XYZ file of C-alpha atoms in Angstrom:
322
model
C 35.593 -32.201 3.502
C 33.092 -29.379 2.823
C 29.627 -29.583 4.728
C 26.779 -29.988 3.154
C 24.688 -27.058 1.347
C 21.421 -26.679 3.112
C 18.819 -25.150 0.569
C 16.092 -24.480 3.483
C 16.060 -24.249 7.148
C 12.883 -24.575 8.332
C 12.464 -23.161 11.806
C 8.736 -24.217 13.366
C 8.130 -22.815 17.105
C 5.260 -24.307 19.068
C 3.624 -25.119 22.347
C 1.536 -28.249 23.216
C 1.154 -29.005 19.416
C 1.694 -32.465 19.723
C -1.563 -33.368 17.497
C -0.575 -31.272 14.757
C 3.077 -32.674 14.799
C 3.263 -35.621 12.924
C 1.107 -34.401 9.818
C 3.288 -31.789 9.444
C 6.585 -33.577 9.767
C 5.125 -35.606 6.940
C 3.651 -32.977 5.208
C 6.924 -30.583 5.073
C 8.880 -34.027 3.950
C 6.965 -34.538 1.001
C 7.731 -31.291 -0.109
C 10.943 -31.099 0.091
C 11.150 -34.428 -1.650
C 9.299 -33.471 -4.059
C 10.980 -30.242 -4.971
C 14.858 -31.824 -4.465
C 15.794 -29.368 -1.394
C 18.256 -30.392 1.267
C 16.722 -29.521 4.184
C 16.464 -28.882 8.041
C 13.482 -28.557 10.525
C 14.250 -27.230 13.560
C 11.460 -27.463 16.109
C 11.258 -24.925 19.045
C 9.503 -26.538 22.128
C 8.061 -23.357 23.951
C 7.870 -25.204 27.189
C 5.113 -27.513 26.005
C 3.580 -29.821 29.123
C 1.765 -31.971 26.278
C 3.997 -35.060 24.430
C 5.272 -32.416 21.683
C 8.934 -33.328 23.421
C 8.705 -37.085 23.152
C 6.954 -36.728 19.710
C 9.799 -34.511 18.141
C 12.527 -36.757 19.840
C 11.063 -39.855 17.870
C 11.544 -37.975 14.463
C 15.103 -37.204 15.309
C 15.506 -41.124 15.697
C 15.376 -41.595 12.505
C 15.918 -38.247 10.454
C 18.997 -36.436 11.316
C 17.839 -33.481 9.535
C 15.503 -32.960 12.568
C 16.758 -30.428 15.256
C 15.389 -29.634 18.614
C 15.056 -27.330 20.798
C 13.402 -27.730 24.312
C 12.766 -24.777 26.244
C 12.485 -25.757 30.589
C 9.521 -23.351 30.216
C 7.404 -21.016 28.475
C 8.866 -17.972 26.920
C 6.671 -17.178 23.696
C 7.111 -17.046 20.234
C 9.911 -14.420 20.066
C 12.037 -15.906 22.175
C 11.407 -19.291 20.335
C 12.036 -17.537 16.863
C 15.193 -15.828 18.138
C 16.456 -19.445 19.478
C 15.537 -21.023 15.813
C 17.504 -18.417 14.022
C 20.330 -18.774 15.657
C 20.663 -22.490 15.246
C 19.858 -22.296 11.170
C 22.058 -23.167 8.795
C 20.176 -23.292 5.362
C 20.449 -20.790 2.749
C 16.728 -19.735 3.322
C 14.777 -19.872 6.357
C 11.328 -20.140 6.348
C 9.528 -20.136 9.423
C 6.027 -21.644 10.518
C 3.300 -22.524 13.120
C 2.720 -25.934 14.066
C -0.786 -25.553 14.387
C -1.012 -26.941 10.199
C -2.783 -23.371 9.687
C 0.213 -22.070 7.238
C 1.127 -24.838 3.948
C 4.372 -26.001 3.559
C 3.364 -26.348 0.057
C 3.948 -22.504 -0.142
C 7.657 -23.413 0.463
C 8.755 -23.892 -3.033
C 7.733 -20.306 -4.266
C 8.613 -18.442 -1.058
C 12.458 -19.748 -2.028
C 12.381 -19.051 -5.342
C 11.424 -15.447 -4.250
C 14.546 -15.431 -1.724
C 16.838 -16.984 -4.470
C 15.846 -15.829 -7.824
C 14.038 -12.441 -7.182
C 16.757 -11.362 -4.633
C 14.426 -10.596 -2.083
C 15.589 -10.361 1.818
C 12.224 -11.237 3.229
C 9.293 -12.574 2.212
C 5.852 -12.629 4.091
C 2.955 -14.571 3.860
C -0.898 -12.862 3.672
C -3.441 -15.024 4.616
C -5.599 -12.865 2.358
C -8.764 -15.621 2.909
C -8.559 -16.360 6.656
C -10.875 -18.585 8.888
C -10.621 -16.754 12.087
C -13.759 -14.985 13.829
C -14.588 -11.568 13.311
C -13.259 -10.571 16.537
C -9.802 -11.315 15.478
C -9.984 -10.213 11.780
C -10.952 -6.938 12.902
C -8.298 -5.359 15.130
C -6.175 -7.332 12.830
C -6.609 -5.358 10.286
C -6.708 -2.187 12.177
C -3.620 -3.031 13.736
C -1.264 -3.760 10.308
C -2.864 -0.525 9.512
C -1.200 0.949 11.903
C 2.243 -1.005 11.474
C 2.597 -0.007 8.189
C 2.071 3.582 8.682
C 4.622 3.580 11.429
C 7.108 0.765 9.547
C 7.266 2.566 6.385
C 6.447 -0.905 4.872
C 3.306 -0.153 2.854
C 3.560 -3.421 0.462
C 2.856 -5.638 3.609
C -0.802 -6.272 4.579
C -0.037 -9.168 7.119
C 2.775 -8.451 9.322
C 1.889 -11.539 11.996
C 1.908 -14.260 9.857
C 3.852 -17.157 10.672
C 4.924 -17.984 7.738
C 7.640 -16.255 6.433
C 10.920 -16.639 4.475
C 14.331 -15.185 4.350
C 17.628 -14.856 3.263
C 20.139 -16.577 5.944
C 21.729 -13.175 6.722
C 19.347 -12.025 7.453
C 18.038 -14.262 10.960
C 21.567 -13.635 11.421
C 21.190 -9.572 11.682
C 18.302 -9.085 13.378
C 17.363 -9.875 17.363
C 13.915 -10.614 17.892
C 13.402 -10.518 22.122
C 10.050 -9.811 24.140
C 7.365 -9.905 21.626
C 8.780 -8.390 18.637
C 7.887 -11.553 16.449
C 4.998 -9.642 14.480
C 7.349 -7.150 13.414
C 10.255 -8.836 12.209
C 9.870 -7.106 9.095
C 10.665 -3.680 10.428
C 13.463 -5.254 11.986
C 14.952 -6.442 9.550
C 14.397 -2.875 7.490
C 15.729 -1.156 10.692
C 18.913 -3.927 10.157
C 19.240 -2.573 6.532
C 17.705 -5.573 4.807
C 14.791 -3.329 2.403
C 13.936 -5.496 -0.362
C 11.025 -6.888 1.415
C 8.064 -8.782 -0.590
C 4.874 -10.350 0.284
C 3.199 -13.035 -0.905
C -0.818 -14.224 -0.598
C -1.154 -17.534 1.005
C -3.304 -20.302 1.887
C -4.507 -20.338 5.391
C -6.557 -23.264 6.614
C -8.312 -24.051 9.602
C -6.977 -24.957 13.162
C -7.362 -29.150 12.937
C -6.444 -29.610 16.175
C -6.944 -27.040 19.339
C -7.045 -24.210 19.760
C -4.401 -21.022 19.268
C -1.692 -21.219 21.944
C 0.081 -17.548 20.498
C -3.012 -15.965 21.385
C -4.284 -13.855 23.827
C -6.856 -10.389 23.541
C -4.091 -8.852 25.360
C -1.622 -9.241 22.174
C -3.391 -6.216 20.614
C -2.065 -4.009 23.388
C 1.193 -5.473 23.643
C 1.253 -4.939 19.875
C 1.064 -1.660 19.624
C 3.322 -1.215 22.682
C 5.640 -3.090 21.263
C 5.168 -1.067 17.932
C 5.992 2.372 19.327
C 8.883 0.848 21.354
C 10.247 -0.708 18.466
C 9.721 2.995 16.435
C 11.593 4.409 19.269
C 14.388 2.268 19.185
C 14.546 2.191 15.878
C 14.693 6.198 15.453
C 16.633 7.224 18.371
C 17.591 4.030 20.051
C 21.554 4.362 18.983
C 21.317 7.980 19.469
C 18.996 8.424 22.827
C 20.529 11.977 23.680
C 19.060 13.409 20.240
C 15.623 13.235 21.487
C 16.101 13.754 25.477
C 18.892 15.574 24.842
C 17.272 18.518 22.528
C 14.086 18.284 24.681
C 15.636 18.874 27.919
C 17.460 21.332 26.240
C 14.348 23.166 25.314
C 12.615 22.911 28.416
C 15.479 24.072 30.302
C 15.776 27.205 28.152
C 12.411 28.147 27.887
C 12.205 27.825 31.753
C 15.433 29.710 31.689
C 14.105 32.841 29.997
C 10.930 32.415 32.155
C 13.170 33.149 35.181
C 14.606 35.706 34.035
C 11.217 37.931 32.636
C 10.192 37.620 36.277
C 13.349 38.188 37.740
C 13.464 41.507 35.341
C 9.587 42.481 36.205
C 10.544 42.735 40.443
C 14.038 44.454 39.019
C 11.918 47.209 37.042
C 9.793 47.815 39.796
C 12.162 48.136 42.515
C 14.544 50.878 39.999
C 10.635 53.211 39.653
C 9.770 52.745 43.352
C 7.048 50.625 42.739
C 6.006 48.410 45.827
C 6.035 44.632 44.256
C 5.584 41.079 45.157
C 7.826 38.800 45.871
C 9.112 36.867 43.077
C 8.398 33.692 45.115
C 4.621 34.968 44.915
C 4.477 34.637 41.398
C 3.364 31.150 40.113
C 5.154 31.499 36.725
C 8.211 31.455 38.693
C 7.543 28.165 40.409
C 6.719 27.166 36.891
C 9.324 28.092 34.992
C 11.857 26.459 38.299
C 9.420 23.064 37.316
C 10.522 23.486 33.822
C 14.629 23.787 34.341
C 14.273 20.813 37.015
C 12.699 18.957 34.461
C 14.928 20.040 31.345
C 17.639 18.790 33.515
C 16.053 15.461 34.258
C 15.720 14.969 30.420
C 19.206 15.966 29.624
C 20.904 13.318 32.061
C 18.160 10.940 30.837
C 19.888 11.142 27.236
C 23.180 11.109 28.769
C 22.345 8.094 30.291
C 20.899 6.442 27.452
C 23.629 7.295 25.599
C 26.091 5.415 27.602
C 23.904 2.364 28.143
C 22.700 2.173 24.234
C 20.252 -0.024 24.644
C 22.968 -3.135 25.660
C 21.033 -5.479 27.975
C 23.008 -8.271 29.682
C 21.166 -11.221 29.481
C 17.955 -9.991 27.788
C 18.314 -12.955 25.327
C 19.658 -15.759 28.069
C 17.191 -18.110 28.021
C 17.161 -21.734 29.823
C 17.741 -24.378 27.380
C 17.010 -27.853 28.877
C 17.551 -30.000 26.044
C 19.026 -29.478 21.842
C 20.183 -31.795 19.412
């Protein structure tokens, strides 16, 4: 017997959202109904200490299109995402907070991108946003910045929630740490470039306040941003950046050696009383650059062998799933 098609996996992460919960069970229901899509929604607990558990227990009671996921503590959103996407099954995933800020009314239109337009990914721009002018502000700097570095210019919003995309996608792509608001230049990185955006309603926080938050997500954000450049540029091929720059180094320092090695030769052949070499502080500089080519070199080497495989980076303690 052939299992059933899933139209739309619906992957919602969250922490102590269990306010928000029920309106948006509802709420994602009656569009799907509405709009004949089978369905999944599979809700990431983050570790939450509020009821969210018990709350998205008693929808899987009754619904078995309800999954769960129940994290023994707090990881973040990444980790939550990466967790989601593995466990999805429907043709198109869309992913969203739980905090009723991003409409699952956008759902219908953010398929029919995936589907009929062929897009890999689509992401949501909360073009209108009801967030203080603290937040708006590096916000904007910051996707500045990620699209100058991501090569995505078409995206004005790269943290929004609410996103959609082709199955294969989720599939190709490992979101770890904190690399959530740049899944779209992981999934470009993965090969996946027909990447959209689309202007979306955002509405105020009804219950709360943010849990994803922080002021220290702007500096992880652009930490994360040149990490992820770096990996993305030279992370399968480490020993083509230290490689050639220890190369350099060591060379330069090399010939550096040598001029002052040939200056104390030239004197010595006319009879010319000179210092020692070891008197010389280019020659303690140029020794400072070969050590240091050298330490670059076997840094590449290195990197080269490990490639970036970390046991265990995405091992993380499931308590509960259904």
């Amino acid at each position: 017997m052939d299992k059933e098609i899933i139209n739309i996996s619906v992957v919602v992460p969250l922490f102590n959202e269990a306010e928000s919960l029920p309106e948006l069970y509802a709420w994602i229901g009656r569009v799907m109904a509405a709009n004949g899509f089978s369905y999944e929604i599979i809700f990431v607990n983050d570790g939450s200490t509020d009821d969210s558990w018990r709350v998205i227990e008693g929808f899987a009671e009754t619904d078995k299109r309800v999954h769960g996921i129940k994290f023994r503590r707090n990881y973040g959103k990444s980790p939550a995402l990466f967790c989601g996407f593995q466990a999805a099954k429907g043709q198109v995933v869309i992913t969203m907070d739980a905090d009723l800020q991003d409409s699952p009314d956008e759902i219908p239109e953010l398929y029919r991108m995936i589907t009929v337009e062929g897009y890999d990914l689509v992401s949501g721009y909360k073009q209108k946003r009801y967030d203080p002018l603290s937040k708006t502000l590096p916000t904007k700097l910051f996707n500045a910045t990620a699209r100058k570095v991501s090569g995505i210019h078409n995206l004005h919003d790269f943290n929004c929630g609410l996103k959609a995309y082709r199955l294969e996608v989720v599939k190709n792509i490992e979101v770890y740490g904190e690399m959530h608001r740049y899944i779209p230049y992981l999934a470009k990185n993965a090969g996946f470039s027909k990447i959209a955006e689309k202007v979306v309603h955002h509405q105020a926080r009804k219950f709360g306040k943010t849990k994803f938050g922080g002021l220290n997500r702007f500096v992880n954000g652009y930490l994360d941003l040149l990490s992820l450049w770096f990996m993305g540029t030279f992370g399968m091929k480490p020993m083509h950046v230290f490689g050639f720059l220890g190369s350099i180094m060591f060379f330069l320092g090399f010939v550096a050696v040598i001029i002052v090695g040939a200056i104390k030769l030239v004197a010595i052949c006319k009879g010319v009383a000179a210092p020692l070499v070891t008197s010389s502080p280019y020659f303690f500089i140029a020794l400072t650059t070969m050590i240091l080519g050298t330490q670059l070199f076997v840094a590449g080497f290195l990197g080269e062998l490990i490639s970036r495989n970390a046991a265990g980076r995405n091992n993380y303690q499931i308590e509960k799933e259904f």
